[in-house]
XYZ file of C-alpha atoms in Angstrom:
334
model
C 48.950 -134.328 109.456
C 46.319 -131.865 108.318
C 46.523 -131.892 104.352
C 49.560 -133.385 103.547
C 49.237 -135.869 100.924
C 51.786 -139.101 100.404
C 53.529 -138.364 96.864
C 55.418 -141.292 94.925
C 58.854 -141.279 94.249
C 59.620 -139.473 91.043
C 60.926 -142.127 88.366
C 60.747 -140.306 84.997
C 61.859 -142.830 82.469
C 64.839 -141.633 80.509
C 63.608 -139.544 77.283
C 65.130 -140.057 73.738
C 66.770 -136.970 74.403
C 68.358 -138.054 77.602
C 69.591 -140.983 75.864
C 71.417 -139.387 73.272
C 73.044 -137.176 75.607
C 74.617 -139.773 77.326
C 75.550 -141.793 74.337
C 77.737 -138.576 73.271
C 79.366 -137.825 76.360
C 80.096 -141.693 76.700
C 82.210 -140.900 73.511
C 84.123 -138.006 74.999
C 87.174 -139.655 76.742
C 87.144 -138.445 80.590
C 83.557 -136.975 80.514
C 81.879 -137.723 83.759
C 78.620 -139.406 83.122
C 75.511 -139.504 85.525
C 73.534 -142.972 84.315
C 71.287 -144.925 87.207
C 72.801 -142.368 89.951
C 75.940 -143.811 89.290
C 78.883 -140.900 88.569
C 81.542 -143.272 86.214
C 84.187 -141.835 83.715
C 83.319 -142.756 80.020
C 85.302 -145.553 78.308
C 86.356 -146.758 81.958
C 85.626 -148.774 85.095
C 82.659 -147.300 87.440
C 84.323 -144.433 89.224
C 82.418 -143.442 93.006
C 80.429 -140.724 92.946
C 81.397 -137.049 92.263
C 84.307 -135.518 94.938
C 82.552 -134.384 98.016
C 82.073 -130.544 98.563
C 82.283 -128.274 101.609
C 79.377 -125.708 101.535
C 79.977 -122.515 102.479
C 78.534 -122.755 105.813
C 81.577 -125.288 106.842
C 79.007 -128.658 106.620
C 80.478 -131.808 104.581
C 77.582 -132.584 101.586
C 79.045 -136.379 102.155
C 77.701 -136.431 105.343
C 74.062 -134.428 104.527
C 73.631 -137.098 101.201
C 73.726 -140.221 103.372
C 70.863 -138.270 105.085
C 69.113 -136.815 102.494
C 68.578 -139.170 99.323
C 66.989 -136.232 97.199
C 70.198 -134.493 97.638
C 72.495 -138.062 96.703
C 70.191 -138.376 93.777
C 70.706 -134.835 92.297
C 74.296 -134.451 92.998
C 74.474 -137.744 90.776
C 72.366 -136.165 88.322
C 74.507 -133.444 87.713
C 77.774 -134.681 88.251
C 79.393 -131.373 89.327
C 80.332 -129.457 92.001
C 79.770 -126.122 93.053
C 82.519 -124.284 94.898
C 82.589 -120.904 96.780
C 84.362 -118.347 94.806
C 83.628 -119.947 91.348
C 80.439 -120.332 91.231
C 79.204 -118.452 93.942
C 79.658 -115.825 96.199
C 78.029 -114.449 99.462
C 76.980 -111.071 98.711
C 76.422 -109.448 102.139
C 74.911 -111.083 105.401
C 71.277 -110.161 107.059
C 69.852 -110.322 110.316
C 67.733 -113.520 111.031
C 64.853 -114.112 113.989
C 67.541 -115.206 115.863
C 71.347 -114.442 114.615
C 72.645 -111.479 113.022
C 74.879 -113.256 110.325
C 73.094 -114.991 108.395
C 74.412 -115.603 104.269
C 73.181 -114.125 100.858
C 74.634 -116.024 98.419
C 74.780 -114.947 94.505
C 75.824 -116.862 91.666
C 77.248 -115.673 88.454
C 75.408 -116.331 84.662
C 75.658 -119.374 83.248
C 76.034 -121.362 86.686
C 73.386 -123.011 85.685
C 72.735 -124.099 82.201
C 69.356 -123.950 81.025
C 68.056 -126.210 79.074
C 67.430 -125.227 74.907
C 63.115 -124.532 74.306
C 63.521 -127.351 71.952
C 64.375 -129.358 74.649
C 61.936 -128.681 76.976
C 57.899 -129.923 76.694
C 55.449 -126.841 76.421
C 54.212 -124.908 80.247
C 50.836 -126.085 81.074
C 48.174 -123.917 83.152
C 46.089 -125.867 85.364
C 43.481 -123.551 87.485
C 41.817 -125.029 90.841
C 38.441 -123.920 90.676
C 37.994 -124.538 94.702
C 41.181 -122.050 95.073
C 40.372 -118.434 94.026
C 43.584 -117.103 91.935
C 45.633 -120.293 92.450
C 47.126 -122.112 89.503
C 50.162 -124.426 88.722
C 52.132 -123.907 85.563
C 53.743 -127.652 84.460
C 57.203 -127.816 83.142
C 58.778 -124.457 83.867
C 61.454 -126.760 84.623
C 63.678 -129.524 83.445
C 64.990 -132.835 86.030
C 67.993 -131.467 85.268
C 67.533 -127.696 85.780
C 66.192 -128.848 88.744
C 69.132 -130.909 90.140
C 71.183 -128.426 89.670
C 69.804 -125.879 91.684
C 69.413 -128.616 94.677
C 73.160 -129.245 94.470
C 74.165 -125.043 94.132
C 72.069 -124.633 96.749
C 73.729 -127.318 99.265
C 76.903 -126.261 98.013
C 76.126 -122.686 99.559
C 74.498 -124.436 102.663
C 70.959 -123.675 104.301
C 70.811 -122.197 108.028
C 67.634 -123.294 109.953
C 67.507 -119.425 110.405
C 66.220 -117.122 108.003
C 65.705 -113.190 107.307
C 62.156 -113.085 107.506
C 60.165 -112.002 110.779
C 58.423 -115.565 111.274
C 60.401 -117.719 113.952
C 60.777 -121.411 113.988
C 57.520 -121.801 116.062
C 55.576 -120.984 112.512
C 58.434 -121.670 109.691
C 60.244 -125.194 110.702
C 62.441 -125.453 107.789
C 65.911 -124.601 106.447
C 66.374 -121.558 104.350
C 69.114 -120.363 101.473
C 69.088 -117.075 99.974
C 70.122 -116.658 96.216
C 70.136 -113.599 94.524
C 69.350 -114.982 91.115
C 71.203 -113.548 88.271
C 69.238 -111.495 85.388
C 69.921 -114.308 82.504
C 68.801 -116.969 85.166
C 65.981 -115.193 86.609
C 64.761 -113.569 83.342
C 64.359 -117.191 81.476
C 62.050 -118.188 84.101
C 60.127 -115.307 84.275
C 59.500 -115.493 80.034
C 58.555 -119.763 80.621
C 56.008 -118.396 82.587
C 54.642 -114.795 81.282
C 52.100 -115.804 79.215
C 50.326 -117.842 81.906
C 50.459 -114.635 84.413
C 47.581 -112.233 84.757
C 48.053 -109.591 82.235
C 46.862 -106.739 85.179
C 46.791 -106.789 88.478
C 45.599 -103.450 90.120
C 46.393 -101.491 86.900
C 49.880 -102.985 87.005
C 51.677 -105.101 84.371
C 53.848 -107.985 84.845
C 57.690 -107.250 84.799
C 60.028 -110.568 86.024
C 60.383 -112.161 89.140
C 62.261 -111.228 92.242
C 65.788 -111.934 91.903
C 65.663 -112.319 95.752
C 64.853 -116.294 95.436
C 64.327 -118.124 99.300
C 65.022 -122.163 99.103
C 63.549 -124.050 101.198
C 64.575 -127.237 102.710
C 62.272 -129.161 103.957
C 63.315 -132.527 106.082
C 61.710 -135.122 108.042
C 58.727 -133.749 110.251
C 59.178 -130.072 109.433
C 56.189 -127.828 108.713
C 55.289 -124.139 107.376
C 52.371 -123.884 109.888
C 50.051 -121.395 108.320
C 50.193 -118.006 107.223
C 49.911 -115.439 104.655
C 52.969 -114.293 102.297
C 53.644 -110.631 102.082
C 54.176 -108.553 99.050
C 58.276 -107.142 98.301
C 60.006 -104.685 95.996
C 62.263 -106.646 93.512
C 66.037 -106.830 95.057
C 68.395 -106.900 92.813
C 72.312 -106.760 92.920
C 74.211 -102.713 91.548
C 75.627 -103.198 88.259
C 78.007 -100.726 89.484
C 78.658 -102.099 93.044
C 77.842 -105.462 93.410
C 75.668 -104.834 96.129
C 72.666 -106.023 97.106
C 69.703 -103.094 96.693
C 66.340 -104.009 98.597
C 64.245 -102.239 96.021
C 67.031 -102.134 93.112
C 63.554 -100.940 90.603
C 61.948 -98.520 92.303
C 58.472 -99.027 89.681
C 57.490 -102.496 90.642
C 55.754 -104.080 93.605
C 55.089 -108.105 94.282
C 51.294 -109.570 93.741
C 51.278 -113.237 93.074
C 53.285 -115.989 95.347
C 55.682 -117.942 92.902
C 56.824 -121.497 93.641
C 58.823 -123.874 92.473
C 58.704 -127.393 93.356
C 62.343 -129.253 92.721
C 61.704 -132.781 93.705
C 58.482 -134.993 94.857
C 60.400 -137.917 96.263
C 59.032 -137.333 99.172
C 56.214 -138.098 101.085
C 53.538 -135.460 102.737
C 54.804 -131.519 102.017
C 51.445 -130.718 100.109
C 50.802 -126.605 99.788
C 47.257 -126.960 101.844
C 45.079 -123.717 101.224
C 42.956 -122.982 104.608
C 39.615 -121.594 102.706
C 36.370 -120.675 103.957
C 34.007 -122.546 106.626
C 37.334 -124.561 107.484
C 37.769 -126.261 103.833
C 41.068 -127.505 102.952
C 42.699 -127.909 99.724
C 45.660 -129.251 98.747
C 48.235 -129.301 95.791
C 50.464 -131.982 96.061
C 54.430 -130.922 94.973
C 55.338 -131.677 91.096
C 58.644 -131.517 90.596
C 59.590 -128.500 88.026
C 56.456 -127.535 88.271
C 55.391 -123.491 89.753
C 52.839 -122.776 91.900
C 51.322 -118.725 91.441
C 48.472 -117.138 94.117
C 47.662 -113.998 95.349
C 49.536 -112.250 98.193
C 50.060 -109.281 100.409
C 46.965 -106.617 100.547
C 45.320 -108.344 97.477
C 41.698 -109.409 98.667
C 42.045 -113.394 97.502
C 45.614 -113.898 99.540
C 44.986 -117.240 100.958
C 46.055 -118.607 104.137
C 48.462 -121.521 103.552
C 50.948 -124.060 105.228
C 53.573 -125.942 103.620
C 52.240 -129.058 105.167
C 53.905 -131.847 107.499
C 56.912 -134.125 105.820
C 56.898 -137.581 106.850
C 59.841 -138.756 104.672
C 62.029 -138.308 102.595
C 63.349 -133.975 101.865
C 61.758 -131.182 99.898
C 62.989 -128.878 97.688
C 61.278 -125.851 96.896
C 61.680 -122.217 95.874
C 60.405 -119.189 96.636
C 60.246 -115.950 95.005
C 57.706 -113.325 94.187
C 56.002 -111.999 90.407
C 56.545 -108.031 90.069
C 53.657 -105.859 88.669
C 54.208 -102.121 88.121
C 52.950 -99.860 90.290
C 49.983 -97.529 89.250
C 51.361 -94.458 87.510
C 54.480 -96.081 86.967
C 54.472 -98.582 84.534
C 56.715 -98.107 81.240
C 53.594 -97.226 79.348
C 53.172 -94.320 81.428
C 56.987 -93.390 81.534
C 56.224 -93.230 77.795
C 53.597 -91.353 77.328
């Protein structure tokens, strides 16, 4: 199926860290403990996994984990659930290619917990010389950072609609908007910033778009190709609590941003559709982020998110905001 590549099921062995983590909340009488994807109670019997959750788009998660393994294995993980009104919201509702109703969800700070930098390995750069502008940064985030935001995510629900102007014919995949909070969003943005292109078309680099599309790739699905636009960065009013499509007014998207939550999956590599009909590849590492080019810029690639043959994918989407020419803070300053 054009480029996609067969990745291995991801096995990380359990860190020192990990270990001592458990062994602590083992002590804590009633603490729910995630060990071997088994949910048990500390200092008792085995205990079945975590109480199921309704997402917010009416669909049982009991049912969707005996389908979907990579969802089982987070929910597991993180031993929690999610529920509408606590820890999450839907902020206002968009029109789709095909239905007029479809969900933004926000979250408040703190939903999920970020992991300390001491507890997290270094962010890696690693360029592909045979892909003009593309590079993968290692280890923005953690397994668990990363299991989290699978389970949020089903606990909101995914629509096989989305608000974008590419139909199923092109885009065969399920789709959540989050409007990521400024804590949440922010810590990203700094795991990556020193990796970024300092200037981009006289502009500097200022965050990420809050306005964060996840992807849910399942069995055969596809992204066929196509290139990603550029986006002001949406934010949510302080005031308000509404959603504002261009909530800077200074800042403008240039570079695709990625992140890839799982890999235990097979197929679902980003193929890059280069010149004289070369393809190349980057196969999905999980907490890994994958930056290009986009919109108007002159090395915006033409991409798919390729074929999956098994198993479900986990990605998510969001844009890196420069400042626009004249109206950067160094400017404002001057």
């Amino acid at each position: 199926q054009g480029c996609a590549l067969k990745v291995g099921p991801c096995a990380p062995p359990v860190s020192a860290m990990r270990r001592r983590s458990l062994a602590a909340l083992r002590a804590l009488p009633g603490r729910c403990v995630a060990l071997a994807g088994l949910c048990g109670s500390a200092g008792g019997p085995a205990a079945p996994a975590c109480a199921s959750t309704v997402a917010a788009n009416g669909s049982p998660s009991t049912d969707l984990q005996r389908r979907n393994p990579a969802f089982a294995a987070a929910r597991a993980a993180v031993c929690r659930t999610f529920e509408e009104g606590r820890d999450f919201r839907i902020v206002t509702r968009e029109m789709g290619s095909e239905r007029a109703d479809l969900p933004i969800f926000t979250a408040p700070a703190g939903v999920v917990r970020l992991a300390e930098e001491s507890e997290r390995p270094e962010v890696v750069r690693e360029d592909f010389p045979n892909i003009p502008g593309a590079f993968l940064l290692h280890n923005v985030l953690t397994d668990d950072e990363c299991d989290q935001l699978i389970a949020a995510s089903e606990a909101m629900g995914y629509t096989e609609d989305a608000p974008v102007s590419l139909g199923r014919h092109i885009r065969q995949n399920d789709n959540c908007v989050w409007i990521a909070d400024s804590e949440l969003n922010g810590a990203l943005f700094e795991r990556c910033r020193q990796h970024l292109p300092e200037e981009i078309d006289g502009g500097q680099p200022m965050g990420l778009n809050a306005r964060w599309r996840l992807y849910r790739y399942n069995p055969d699905d596809v992204f066929r190709a196509h290139t990603d636009g550029s986006w002001p960065g949406s934010g949510l009013d302080p005031a308000s609590g509404r959603l504002v499509q261009d909530i800077h007014g200074d800042r403008w998207s240039q570079l695709t941003w990625v992140a890839y939550l799982n890999n235990d999956f097979e197929g679902g590599a980003t193929c890059f559709l280069l010149a004289g009909g070369r393809r190349e590849a980057v196969p999905a590492k999980r907490g890994a982020v994958l930056c290009f080019f986009h919109g108007e810029h002159p090395l915006s690639p033409v991409h798919e998110g390729s074929h999956v043959s098994r198993g479900t994918k986990y990605i998510i989407r969001s844009d890196v905001l420069y400042t626009l020419p004249g109206r950067g803070p160094s400017v404002q300053q001057a």
